[in-house]
Amino acid sequence: MLSLYNTSTHKKEEFKSIEKNKVGLYTCGPTVYNYAHIGNLRTYVFQDILKRILQYNNYDVNHIMNITDVGHLTDDADSGEDKMEKGAAREGKTAWEIAEFYAEKFKKNMVDLNISEPTKWCKATDHIQEQINFVQKLTDKGVTYETTDGIYFDTTKIDDYGKLANLQNQELKAGERVDMGEKKNPHDFALWKFSPEGEARQMEWDAFGKKGFPGWHIECSAMSVKYLGEQFDIHCGGIDHVPIHHTNEIAQTETLTGKKPWVNFWMHGEFLVLGKDKMAKSDDNFITMDTLKEKNIDPLAYRYFLLQTHYRKQLNFSWEALEAAEVGLKRLHGKVKDLKNKDGKIERLKDLKIEFKEKINDDLDTPGALALVWESLKKDEIDYDTLLEFDKILGLGLDKIEEEKIEISADVQALLDERQKARDEKNFEESDRLRDEIKKLGFEVEDTGEGQKISQ
Ligand code: AMP
Ligand code: ZN
C-alpha cells in the first residue's frame, strides 16, 4: 500500500489513482527570472522522489510541469512588479531572453541533480488564449469584477474559499488593516492584470478591451486542466504555495468546472532554511548549483543531503552538513564498487526489498530507506543488483559509478606478475614479500575471486 500525506485532509491516506495504473501529476514549476536556488531545488527533488515511487508502484505517470515566464509579481497581494520584467531590466535583456536563459539553466540543474524531466513542459506564455478563456468563463459565471488595474476573483462568491489552508478559521481580525487597493475583499486575487497606463510592458496581450497579462495563479489552472483534465490525482509545490497560490488555483478551477475535488492529493515540500532565514531568490546572496560546483561539491551530494531528511520537515542548510553528506555518498560509491566485484548468494533479499518498499511507500520515507540501505550494507545483506534497484528511487546515479582506472608503472606490473606466479605456485611467503614490495611503491594488493586487485 502506498500512503501519502494529503495537505487537504491533513493526514496520510492510501493513494488510489482515478484511472487504474495511471497518475496525473502537476507540479508548479520555476519562475524563470533568475537562477533556481538550492531551496527551490529541494522542492523539485521531493517531487522527483514522489514520481519515482509512483513508477516503482507500477503507475504510468503523466507529469506536467509549467514554466512561469509571465505574471508572477514581486508581491503576492497582486501589486508590485512583474518578476520577469524586473529581471530583464536588471540584466539589460528582454523578458523573453531572460525566460529562455533561466529555463535552460533550470533544466541543467535538473540533470545535475538527476531529476527526471516531466512528460510535458508548458510555458505560461504559450497558453495565453487558454488563460483568457478561463477568465472569460469565470466572468460569465458572475464571480469576477473589474478594477482599474485588472479583473479579480470575488472570493465571497464561493462558500469554501481557503479550505486547503483552513483560511476560513483564520479570518482577519476586526480592525486589522490590509492594503486592498480597489479589491473588495482581502483574499480576492487577480485573474488578469491590465498593463499600467503609459507604461509599455514587454509581455502584454490584447484581451478584455485593453492590453494586459495573466495573473500568476491562472496559468497553473488553465494548463493542468488542459493536459490532465478537470479532475486529476496529485498536485505539488513548496509549502509556501498552500495559503495563496494553490488556494486560489482551487477556487478558480472548482468554480469553473463545478467539479470537486479538482485534485485528489495535494502534496507540499517543506522549506530549506539558512539559520532562521528563508532562502529567497530575490535576495542576492542565495546559493545555487553553480555555487556548489565552484566549491567542487558533487551536485548529487546535495541530493543525498536532502534524502536524509523527510520532505515534510524543515531542513537547515549548512556547509558542514553538506560536506558530511558528500562523505556519506563517497562511502556509498565505495560500497557499490565492492559489491560489483562480489559473488555469492545473499539470503533475505526478498525481505529487504519488502522492507525498502514499505519505507518509501510510507509517505516517501527517504531517511528510513537510506538507513535501511546502510544497515544492509553493514550486515552484508545486500547485493549489487538490489542496491541499483533501490537507486531507482534514490536517484544517486549509483549505476554510473565506474571503477577508477589505476595507472601503474611497468615496475609495479612486473611485481604483480611475479606475485601472481608465486601464488600460482602456492609460494605464499614470496607472495607476501612481493605484496610488501608493492606497498612500498604506494599500492595495496588484495586477493579476490577474480585475481589480484590493486588500489592506491
Ligand atoms: P519559484 O521559482 O519562486 O516560483 O519557486 C519554485 C518552487 O520552489 C516553488 O514550489 C516554491 O514553493 C519552492 N521554494 C521556494 N523557496 C523554497 C525554499 N527555501 N525551500 C524549498 N522550496 C522553496
Ligand atoms: Zn502553480
Short mmCIF file of C-alpha atoms and ligand atoms in Angstrom, two decimals:
data_model
loop_
_atom_site.label_atom_id
_atom_site.label_comp_id
_atom_site.label_asym_id
_atom_site.label_seq_id
_atom_site.Cartn_x
_atom_site.Cartn_y
_atom_site.Cartn_z
CA MET A 1 0.00 0.00 0.00
CA LEU A 2 1.24 3.47 -0.90
CA SER A 3 0.30 6.13 1.59
CA LEU A 4 0.82 9.84 1.02
CA TYR A 5 0.23 12.85 3.23
CA ASN A 6 -2.57 14.91 1.76
CA THR A 7 -2.44 18.59 2.69
CA SER A 8 -6.16 18.93 2.06
CA THR A 9 -7.17 16.30 4.64
CA HIS A 10 -4.17 16.86 6.95
CA LYS A 11 -3.43 13.16 7.12
CA LYS A 12 -1.68 10.26 5.44
CA GLU A 13 -4.07 8.43 3.13
CA GLU A 14 -3.88 5.37 0.96
CA PHE A 15 -3.15 6.53 -2.56
CA LYS A 16 -5.62 5.39 -5.19
CA SER A 17 -5.46 6.78 -8.69
CA ILE A 18 -8.54 7.89 -10.63
CA GLU A 19 -7.61 5.71 -13.59
CA LYS A 20 -6.13 2.27 -12.96
CA ASN A 21 -2.30 2.25 -13.05
CA LYS A 22 -2.16 5.85 -14.28
CA VAL A 23 -1.37 9.02 -12.40
CA GLY A 24 -1.93 12.61 -13.49
CA LEU A 25 0.68 14.72 -11.69
CA TYR A 26 1.04 18.50 -11.88
CA THR A 27 3.97 20.23 -10.22
CA CYS A 28 4.30 24.01 -10.10
CA GLY A 29 7.48 24.89 -11.94
CA PRO A 30 10.04 27.66 -11.68
CA THR A 31 9.61 31.36 -12.27
CA VAL A 32 12.44 31.91 -14.72
CA TYR A 33 13.72 35.39 -13.85
CA ASN A 34 16.84 34.19 -12.04
CA TYR A 35 18.74 31.01 -11.17
CA ALA A 36 16.91 28.46 -9.03
CA HIS A 37 18.40 28.41 -5.54
CA ILE A 38 19.05 25.19 -3.67
CA GLY A 39 15.85 25.76 -1.66
CA ASN A 40 13.76 25.73 -4.84
CA LEU A 41 15.64 22.64 -5.92
CA ARG A 42 14.73 20.86 -2.70
CA THR A 43 11.09 21.05 -3.78
CA TYR A 44 11.90 19.56 -7.19
CA VAL A 45 13.93 16.72 -5.67
CA PHE A 46 10.96 15.87 -3.40
CA GLN A 47 8.68 15.78 -6.45
CA ASP A 48 11.17 13.62 -8.32
CA ILE A 49 11.24 11.12 -5.46
CA LEU A 50 7.44 11.06 -5.45
CA LYS A 51 7.37 10.38 -9.18
CA ARG A 52 9.96 7.60 -8.91
CA ILE A 53 7.96 5.98 -6.10
CA LEU A 54 4.78 6.10 -8.15
CA GLN A 55 6.64 4.46 -11.03
CA TYR A 56 8.11 1.85 -8.65
CA ASN A 57 4.50 1.06 -7.73
CA ASN A 58 3.81 0.45 -11.43
CA TYR A 59 1.98 3.66 -12.18
CA ASP A 60 2.37 5.27 -15.55
CA VAL A 61 2.88 8.90 -14.52
CA ASN A 62 1.75 11.73 -16.77
CA HIS A 63 3.76 14.58 -15.28
CA ILE A 64 3.09 18.15 -16.31
CA MET A 65 5.35 20.96 -15.15
CA ASN A 66 4.87 24.59 -16.03
CA ILE A 67 7.41 27.32 -16.57
CA THR A 68 6.24 30.66 -15.23
CA ASP A 69 7.52 33.21 -17.70
CA VAL A 70 4.99 35.99 -17.12
CA GLY A 71 2.69 37.40 -14.46
CA HIS A 72 4.42 36.41 -11.20
CA LEU A 73 4.55 39.66 -9.27
CA THR A 74 7.05 40.53 -6.59
CA ASP A 75 4.18 40.87 -4.14
CA ASP A 76 1.73 38.03 -3.52
CA ALA A 77 -1.07 40.57 -2.95
CA ASP A 78 -1.21 41.35 -6.69
CA SER A 79 0.78 44.52 -6.54
CA GLY A 80 4.47 45.06 -7.23
CA GLU A 81 6.48 44.48 -10.35
CA ASP A 82 6.39 41.51 -12.69
CA LYS A 83 9.45 39.43 -11.76
CA MET A 84 10.24 38.78 -15.42
CA GLU A 85 10.22 42.45 -16.41
CA LYS A 86 12.28 43.24 -13.32
CA GLY A 87 14.84 40.54 -14.21
CA ALA A 88 15.03 41.88 -17.77
CA ALA A 89 15.73 45.41 -16.53
CA ARG A 90 18.39 44.06 -14.15
CA GLU A 91 20.26 42.32 -16.95
CA GLY A 92 19.59 44.68 -19.84
CA LYS A 93 17.94 41.89 -21.83
CA THR A 94 14.40 41.28 -23.00
CA ALA A 95 11.99 39.40 -20.77
CA TRP A 96 11.86 36.70 -23.46
CA GLU A 97 15.64 36.29 -23.41
CA ILE A 98 15.65 36.11 -19.63
CA ALA A 99 12.96 33.42 -19.70
CA GLU A 100 14.82 31.33 -22.25
CA PHE A 101 18.14 31.65 -20.44
CA TYR A 102 16.95 30.74 -16.94
CA ALA A 103 14.62 27.96 -18.16
CA GLU A 104 17.65 26.32 -19.79
CA LYS A 105 19.71 26.80 -16.61
CA PHE A 106 16.92 25.21 -14.60
CA LYS A 107 16.84 22.18 -16.90
CA LYS A 108 20.60 21.86 -16.48
CA ASN A 109 20.15 21.90 -12.68
CA MET A 110 17.66 19.07 -13.06
CA VAL A 111 20.18 16.99 -14.99
CA ASP A 112 22.85 17.67 -12.35
CA LEU A 113 20.51 16.53 -9.60
CA ASN A 114 19.29 13.51 -11.55
CA ILE A 115 15.72 14.85 -11.57
CA SER A 116 13.81 13.25 -14.40
CA GLU A 117 12.07 15.52 -16.91
CA PRO A 118 8.30 15.89 -16.87
CA THR A 119 6.28 14.20 -19.56
CA LYS A 120 5.46 17.69 -20.78
CA TRP A 121 6.81 21.16 -20.10
CA CYS A 122 4.39 24.01 -20.59
CA LYS A 123 5.14 27.71 -20.63
CA ALA A 124 2.63 30.28 -19.43
CA THR A 125 3.25 32.49 -22.48
CA ASP A 126 2.40 29.58 -24.81
CA HIS A 127 -1.04 29.29 -23.20
CA ILE A 128 -2.31 32.86 -23.15
CA GLN A 129 -5.53 32.09 -25.04
CA GLU A 130 -6.40 29.25 -22.62
CA GLN A 131 -5.96 31.69 -19.73
CA ILE A 132 -8.08 34.37 -21.38
CA ASN A 133 -10.84 31.79 -22.00
CA PHE A 134 -10.61 30.69 -18.36
CA VAL A 135 -11.07 34.26 -17.09
CA GLN A 136 -13.93 34.86 -19.53
CA LYS A 137 -15.77 31.74 -18.32
CA LEU A 138 -15.39 32.82 -14.71
CA THR A 139 -16.75 36.25 -15.64
CA ASP A 140 -19.71 34.56 -17.36
CA LYS A 141 -20.36 32.74 -14.09
CA GLY A 142 -20.52 36.06 -12.24
CA VAL A 143 -17.63 35.54 -9.83
CA THR A 144 -15.32 38.30 -11.11
CA TYR A 145 -15.20 42.08 -11.01
CA GLU A 146 -13.10 44.67 -12.75
CA THR A 147 -10.99 47.41 -11.16
CA THR A 148 -8.76 49.95 -12.84
CA ASP A 149 -5.82 47.54 -12.70
CA GLY A 150 -7.35 44.19 -13.51
CA ILE A 151 -10.01 41.51 -13.27
CA TYR A 152 -10.36 39.96 -9.83
CA PHE A 153 -11.94 36.81 -8.41
CA ASP A 154 -14.54 37.63 -5.77
CA THR A 155 -13.78 35.10 -3.04
CA THR A 156 -17.04 35.81 -1.21
CA LYS A 157 -18.97 34.26 -4.13
CA ILE A 158 -17.91 30.76 -3.10
CA ASP A 159 -18.52 29.18 0.27
CA ASP A 160 -15.35 27.11 0.63
CA TYR A 161 -12.64 29.60 -0.27
CA GLY A 162 -9.43 28.82 1.60
CA LYS A 163 -10.31 25.22 2.52
CA LEU A 164 -6.81 23.92 1.68
CA ALA A 165 -5.11 26.23 4.15
CA ASN A 166 -8.01 26.37 6.57
CA LEU A 167 -8.25 30.10 5.93
CA GLN A 168 -11.91 30.21 6.94
CA ASN A 169 -10.77 29.85 10.52
CA GLN A 170 -8.11 32.49 10.21
CA GLU A 171 -10.17 35.48 9.18
CA LEU A 172 -8.54 38.84 9.56
CA LYS A 173 -9.21 40.29 12.95
CA ALA A 174 -11.65 43.17 13.04
CA GLY A 175 -9.86 46.44 12.64
CA GLU A 176 -6.73 44.81 11.13
CA ARG A 177 -5.57 46.94 8.24
CA VAL A 178 -4.84 45.44 4.86
CA ASP A 179 -3.88 47.44 1.83
CA MET A 180 -6.59 46.23 -0.53
CA GLY A 181 -6.36 48.88 -3.22
CA GLU A 182 -9.63 48.57 -5.10
CA LYS A 183 -10.13 44.94 -4.06
CA LYS A 184 -13.49 44.28 -2.42
CA ASN A 185 -12.27 41.58 -0.01
CA PRO A 186 -8.83 40.84 1.46
CA HIS A 187 -8.48 37.41 -0.19
CA ASP A 188 -9.70 38.44 -3.66
CA PHE A 189 -7.00 37.89 -6.25
CA ALA A 190 -6.10 38.99 -9.76
CA LEU A 191 -7.05 36.72 -12.64
CA TRP A 192 -5.85 39.17 -15.26
CA LYS A 193 -3.92 42.40 -14.89
CA PHE A 194 -4.11 45.45 -17.15
CA SER A 195 -0.83 46.97 -18.28
CA PRO A 196 -0.27 50.17 -16.27
CA GLU A 197 -1.30 53.34 -18.13
CA GLY A 198 1.57 54.91 -20.01
CA GLU A 199 3.94 52.02 -19.25
CA ALA A 200 4.95 49.74 -22.12
CA ARG A 201 5.37 46.19 -20.91
CA GLN A 202 7.43 43.70 -22.93
CA MET A 203 4.93 40.94 -22.35
CA GLU A 204 1.34 42.00 -22.91
CA TRP A 205 -1.64 40.82 -24.90
CA ASP A 206 -4.94 42.26 -26.16
CA ALA A 207 -7.84 40.98 -24.10
CA PHE A 208 -10.91 42.34 -22.34
CA GLY A 209 -10.65 45.55 -24.38
CA LYS A 210 -7.15 46.53 -23.20
CA LYS A 211 -3.55 45.45 -23.09
CA GLY A 212 -2.79 43.15 -20.21
CA PHE A 213 -1.23 39.95 -18.88
CA PRO A 214 -2.33 36.94 -16.83
CA GLY A 215 -2.32 36.80 -13.04
CA TRP A 216 0.07 34.19 -11.70
CA HIS A 217 -2.40 31.56 -10.48
CA ILE A 218 -4.45 31.26 -13.66
CA GLU A 219 -1.66 29.62 -15.69
CA CYS A 220 -1.50 26.52 -13.49
CA SER A 221 -5.28 26.06 -13.56
CA ALA A 222 -5.55 26.56 -17.32
CA MET A 223 -2.63 24.32 -18.22
CA SER A 224 -3.30 21.50 -15.77
CA VAL A 225 -6.94 21.25 -16.85
CA LYS A 226 -5.84 21.29 -20.48
CA TYR A 227 -3.33 18.46 -20.09
CA LEU A 228 -4.67 16.43 -17.16
CA GLY A 229 -8.42 17.02 -17.32
CA GLU A 230 -10.93 18.60 -14.95
CA GLN A 231 -10.03 16.21 -12.13
CA PHE A 232 -6.67 14.60 -11.58
CA ASP A 233 -4.61 12.79 -8.98
CA ILE A 234 -1.76 14.82 -7.49
CA HIS A 235 -0.70 18.47 -7.43
CA CYS A 236 2.53 19.54 -5.70
CA GLY A 237 4.56 22.55 -4.76
CA GLY A 238 6.51 24.11 -1.93
CA ILE A 239 4.74 24.70 1.38
CA ASP A 240 4.51 28.45 0.71
CA HIS A 241 2.03 27.72 -2.09
CA VAL A 242 -0.65 26.47 0.32
CA PRO A 243 -2.27 29.72 1.52
CA ILE A 244 -2.22 31.74 -1.70
CA HIS A 245 -1.19 30.13 -4.97
CA HIS A 246 -2.85 26.74 -4.53
CA THR A 247 -5.77 28.16 -2.57
CA ASN A 248 -6.51 30.47 -5.48
CA GLU A 249 -5.95 27.76 -8.08
CA ILE A 250 -8.58 25.63 -6.30
CA ALA A 251 -11.10 28.48 -6.04
CA GLN A 252 -10.95 29.39 -9.70
CA THR A 253 -10.80 25.84 -11.08
CA GLU A 254 -13.55 24.29 -9.00
CA THR A 255 -15.74 27.31 -9.77
CA LEU A 256 -15.08 26.92 -13.48
CA THR A 257 -15.64 23.16 -13.74
CA GLY A 258 -18.17 22.77 -10.94
CA LYS A 259 -16.38 19.51 -10.07
CA LYS A 260 -14.97 18.85 -6.60
CA PRO A 261 -12.39 17.96 -5.63
CA TRP A 262 -10.37 19.23 -8.58
CA VAL A 263 -7.27 17.43 -7.24
CA ASN A 264 -7.39 14.35 -5.01
CA PHE A 265 -3.96 14.68 -3.37
CA TRP A 266 -2.22 17.94 -2.57
CA MET A 267 1.39 17.46 -1.53
CA HIS A 268 3.81 20.10 -0.28
CA GLY A 269 7.51 20.07 0.46
CA GLU A 270 8.87 21.95 3.46
CA PHE A 271 11.42 24.70 3.12
CA LEU A 272 15.17 24.66 3.14
CA VAL A 273 16.29 27.35 5.53
CA LEU A 274 19.55 29.09 6.28
CA GLY A 275 19.66 29.62 10.01
CA LYS A 276 16.40 31.38 10.70
CA ASP A 277 16.21 32.95 7.25
CA LYS A 278 14.28 31.67 4.31
CA MET A 279 16.37 31.34 1.20
CA ALA A 280 14.78 33.71 -1.28
CA LYS A 281 15.51 34.20 -4.95
CA SER A 282 15.06 37.91 -4.58
CA ASP A 283 17.99 38.12 -2.13
CA ASP A 284 21.33 38.40 -3.82
CA ASN A 285 23.16 36.02 -1.51
CA PHE A 286 21.35 32.86 -2.49
CA ILE A 287 23.11 29.54 -3.10
CA THR A 288 22.76 27.88 -6.50
CA MET A 289 24.05 24.70 -8.12
CA ASP A 290 26.86 26.79 -9.60
CA THR A 291 27.91 27.84 -6.08
CA LEU A 292 28.26 24.14 -5.18
CA LYS A 293 30.21 23.39 -8.34
CA GLU A 294 32.58 26.28 -7.71
CA LYS A 295 33.32 24.62 -4.38
CA ASN A 296 33.88 21.28 -6.15
CA ILE A 297 30.89 19.71 -4.47
CA ASP A 298 29.16 16.95 -6.42
CA PRO A 299 25.52 18.06 -7.05
CA LEU A 300 24.42 14.54 -6.13
CA ALA A 301 25.90 15.09 -2.66
CA TYR A 302 23.21 17.78 -2.31
CA ARG A 303 20.59 15.23 -3.38
CA TYR A 304 21.98 12.78 -0.78
CA PHE A 305 21.86 15.58 1.82
CA LEU A 306 18.18 16.14 1.02
CA LEU A 307 17.27 12.46 1.18
CA GLN A 308 18.46 12.32 4.78
CA THR A 309 15.52 14.47 5.89
CA HIS A 310 11.83 13.79 5.35
CA TYR A 311 10.30 16.15 2.79
CA ARG A 312 7.74 17.45 5.29
CA LYS A 313 10.40 18.59 7.76
CA GLN A 314 12.09 21.93 7.55
CA LEU A 315 15.75 21.47 6.71
CA ASN A 316 18.56 23.67 7.87
CA PHE A 317 21.32 24.12 5.34
CA SER A 318 24.94 24.27 6.44
CA TRP A 319 28.14 23.67 4.52
CA GLU A 320 29.31 21.25 7.25
CA ALA A 321 26.20 19.10 6.85
CA LEU A 322 26.58 19.13 3.07
CA GLU A 323 30.22 18.09 3.33
CA ALA A 324 29.23 15.26 5.69
CA ALA A 325 26.65 14.16 3.10
CA GLU A 326 29.34 14.16 0.43
CA VAL A 327 31.49 11.88 2.59
CA GLY A 328 28.46 9.59 3.02
CA LEU A 329 27.87 9.48 -0.73
CA LYS A 330 31.54 8.71 -1.43
CA ARG A 331 31.43 5.86 1.09
CA LEU A 332 28.37 4.56 -0.72
CA HIS A 333 30.26 4.72 -4.01
CA GLY A 334 33.00 2.61 -2.42
CA LYS A 335 30.41 0.04 -1.34
CA VAL A 336 28.95 -0.08 -4.86
CA LYS A 337 32.39 -0.88 -6.29
CA ASP A 338 32.92 -3.59 -3.68
CA LEU A 339 29.54 -5.16 -4.36
CA LYS A 340 30.17 -5.11 -8.10
CA ASN A 341 33.13 -7.45 -7.64
CA LYS A 342 31.48 -9.70 -5.14
CA ASP A 343 29.85 -13.05 -5.86
CA GLY A 344 27.80 -15.25 -3.67
CA LYS A 345 24.15 -15.51 -2.90
CA ILE A 346 22.56 -13.32 -0.28
CA GLU A 347 19.75 -14.69 1.85
CA ARG A 348 16.85 -12.47 2.87
CA LEU A 349 16.93 -10.26 -0.26
CA LYS A 350 13.20 -10.67 -0.65
CA ASP A 351 12.57 -9.40 2.88
CA LEU A 352 14.91 -6.49 2.32
CA LYS A 353 13.05 -5.46 -0.82
CA ILE A 354 9.75 -5.64 1.02
CA GLU A 355 11.12 -3.56 3.87
CA PHE A 356 12.54 -0.96 1.47
CA LYS A 357 9.23 -0.65 -0.35
CA GLU A 358 7.40 -0.28 2.95
CA LYS A 359 9.65 2.64 3.85
CA ILE A 360 9.31 4.55 0.61
CA ASN A 361 5.59 3.80 0.43
CA ASP A 362 5.16 5.31 3.87
CA ASP A 363 4.85 8.89 2.62
CA LEU A 364 8.30 8.95 0.98
CA ASP A 365 10.39 7.97 3.99
CA THR A 366 13.76 8.54 2.32
CA PRO A 367 15.69 8.85 5.62
CA GLY A 368 14.33 5.43 6.63
CA ALA A 369 15.13 3.96 3.21
CA LEU A 370 18.72 5.27 3.34
CA ALA A 371 19.19 3.95 6.87
CA LEU A 372 17.98 0.54 5.70
CA VAL A 373 20.46 0.57 2.82
CA TRP A 374 23.34 1.30 5.22
CA GLU A 375 22.19 -1.33 7.70
CA SER A 376 22.02 -3.98 4.98
CA LEU A 377 25.48 -2.97 3.71
CA LYS A 378 26.89 -3.26 7.20
CA LYS A 379 25.38 -6.71 7.65
CA ASP A 380 26.42 -7.85 4.16
CA GLU A 381 22.79 -8.45 3.33
CA ILE A 382 22.52 -6.66 0.00
CA ASP A 383 23.91 -7.32 -3.45
CA TYR A 384 24.82 -5.04 -6.34
CA ASP A 385 21.60 -5.56 -8.33
CA THR A 386 19.40 -4.86 -5.33
CA LEU A 387 21.32 -1.69 -4.48
CA LEU A 388 20.86 -0.48 -8.05
CA GLU A 389 17.18 -1.34 -7.88
CA PHE A 390 16.83 0.82 -4.75
CA ASP A 391 18.70 3.59 -6.52
CA LYS A 392 15.82 3.81 -8.97
CA ILE A 393 14.13 5.64 -6.10
CA LEU A 394 17.10 7.36 -4.50
CA GLY A 395 18.42 8.59 -7.85
CA LEU A 396 22.04 8.85 -6.70
CA GLY A 397 23.40 7.67 -10.05
CA LEU A 398 24.91 4.52 -8.49
CA ASP A 399 24.69 2.71 -11.82
CA LYS A 400 27.26 5.13 -13.23
CA ILE A 401 29.97 4.54 -10.66
CA GLU A 402 32.99 3.41 -12.58
CA GLU A 403 35.92 1.58 -11.16
CA GLU A 404 38.75 4.09 -11.08
CA LYS A 405 41.41 3.02 -13.52
CA ILE A 406 44.70 2.94 -11.67
CA GLU A 407 47.76 3.88 -13.65
CA ILE A 408 50.65 1.62 -12.71
CA SER A 409 54.23 1.67 -13.83
CA ALA A 410 55.96 -1.22 -15.62
CA ASP A 411 57.89 -1.96 -12.37
CA VAL A 412 54.72 -2.42 -10.37
CA GLN A 413 53.18 -4.52 -13.14
CA ALA A 414 56.32 -6.74 -13.12
CA LEU A 415 55.99 -7.21 -9.34
CA LEU A 416 52.30 -8.05 -9.74
CA ASP A 417 53.12 -10.63 -12.40
CA GLU A 418 55.81 -12.13 -10.21
CA ARG A 419 53.41 -12.25 -7.30
CA GLN A 420 50.75 -13.95 -9.42
CA LYS A 421 53.32 -16.59 -10.36
CA ALA A 422 54.24 -17.08 -6.69
CA ARG A 423 50.56 -17.50 -5.80
CA ASP A 424 50.04 -19.99 -8.62
CA GLU A 425 52.94 -21.97 -7.19
CA LYS A 426 51.42 -21.60 -3.70
CA ASN A 427 54.57 -19.85 -2.54
CA PHE A 428 52.77 -17.63 -0.04
CA GLU A 429 55.89 -16.43 1.69
CA GLU A 430 57.14 -14.98 -1.61
CA SER A 431 53.70 -13.62 -2.41
CA ASP A 432 53.61 -11.74 0.95
CA ARG A 433 57.09 -10.39 0.38
CA LEU A 434 56.05 -9.08 -3.04
CA ARG A 435 52.94 -7.53 -1.51
CA ASP A 436 55.24 -5.55 0.82
CA GLU A 437 57.42 -4.53 -2.11
CA ILE A 438 54.36 -3.25 -3.97
CA LYS A 439 53.20 -1.45 -0.84
CA LYS A 440 56.48 0.42 -0.67
CA LEU A 441 55.67 1.77 -4.13
CA GLY A 442 52.33 3.10 -2.83
CA PHE A 443 49.86 0.37 -3.82
CA GLU A 444 47.71 -2.08 -1.86
CA VAL A 445 47.07 -5.55 -3.28
CA GLU A 446 44.02 -7.56 -2.39
CA ASP A 447 43.32 -11.13 -3.50
CA THR A 448 39.80 -11.51 -4.83
CA GLY A 449 37.91 -14.29 -6.61
CA GLU A 450 38.91 -12.63 -9.85
CA GLY A 451 42.59 -12.34 -9.02
CA GLN A 452 44.75 -9.58 -7.58
CA LYS A 453 43.06 -6.23 -7.10
CA ILE A 454 45.19 -3.15 -6.78
CA SER A 455 44.25 0.15 -5.12
CA GLN A 456 46.09 3.28 -4.10
P1 AMP B 1 9.56 29.95 -7.76
O1 AMP B 1 10.57 29.70 -8.84
O2 AMP B 1 9.88 31.14 -6.91
O3 AMP B 1 8.15 30.00 -8.31
O4 AMP B 1 9.64 28.72 -6.77
C1 AMP B 1 9.78 27.42 -7.22
C2 AMP B 1 9.44 26.41 -6.14
O5 AMP B 1 10.38 26.50 -5.06
C3 AMP B 1 8.07 26.58 -5.52
O6 AMP B 1 7.45 25.29 -5.46
C4 AMP B 1 8.34 27.11 -4.14
O7 AMP B 1 7.35 26.72 -3.24
C5 AMP B 1 9.67 26.46 -3.83
N1 AMP B 1 10.51 27.15 -2.83
C6 AMP B 1 10.78 28.47 -2.72
N2 AMP B 1 11.66 28.71 -1.70
C7 AMP B 1 11.95 27.50 -1.15
C8 AMP B 1 12.80 27.06 -0.07
N3 AMP B 1 13.54 27.90 0.63
N4 AMP B 1 12.84 25.74 0.21
C9 AMP B 1 12.13 24.84 -0.52
N5 AMP B 1 11.31 25.20 -1.55
C10 AMP B 1 11.22 26.51 -1.88
ZN ZN B 2 1.29 26.72 -9.81
#
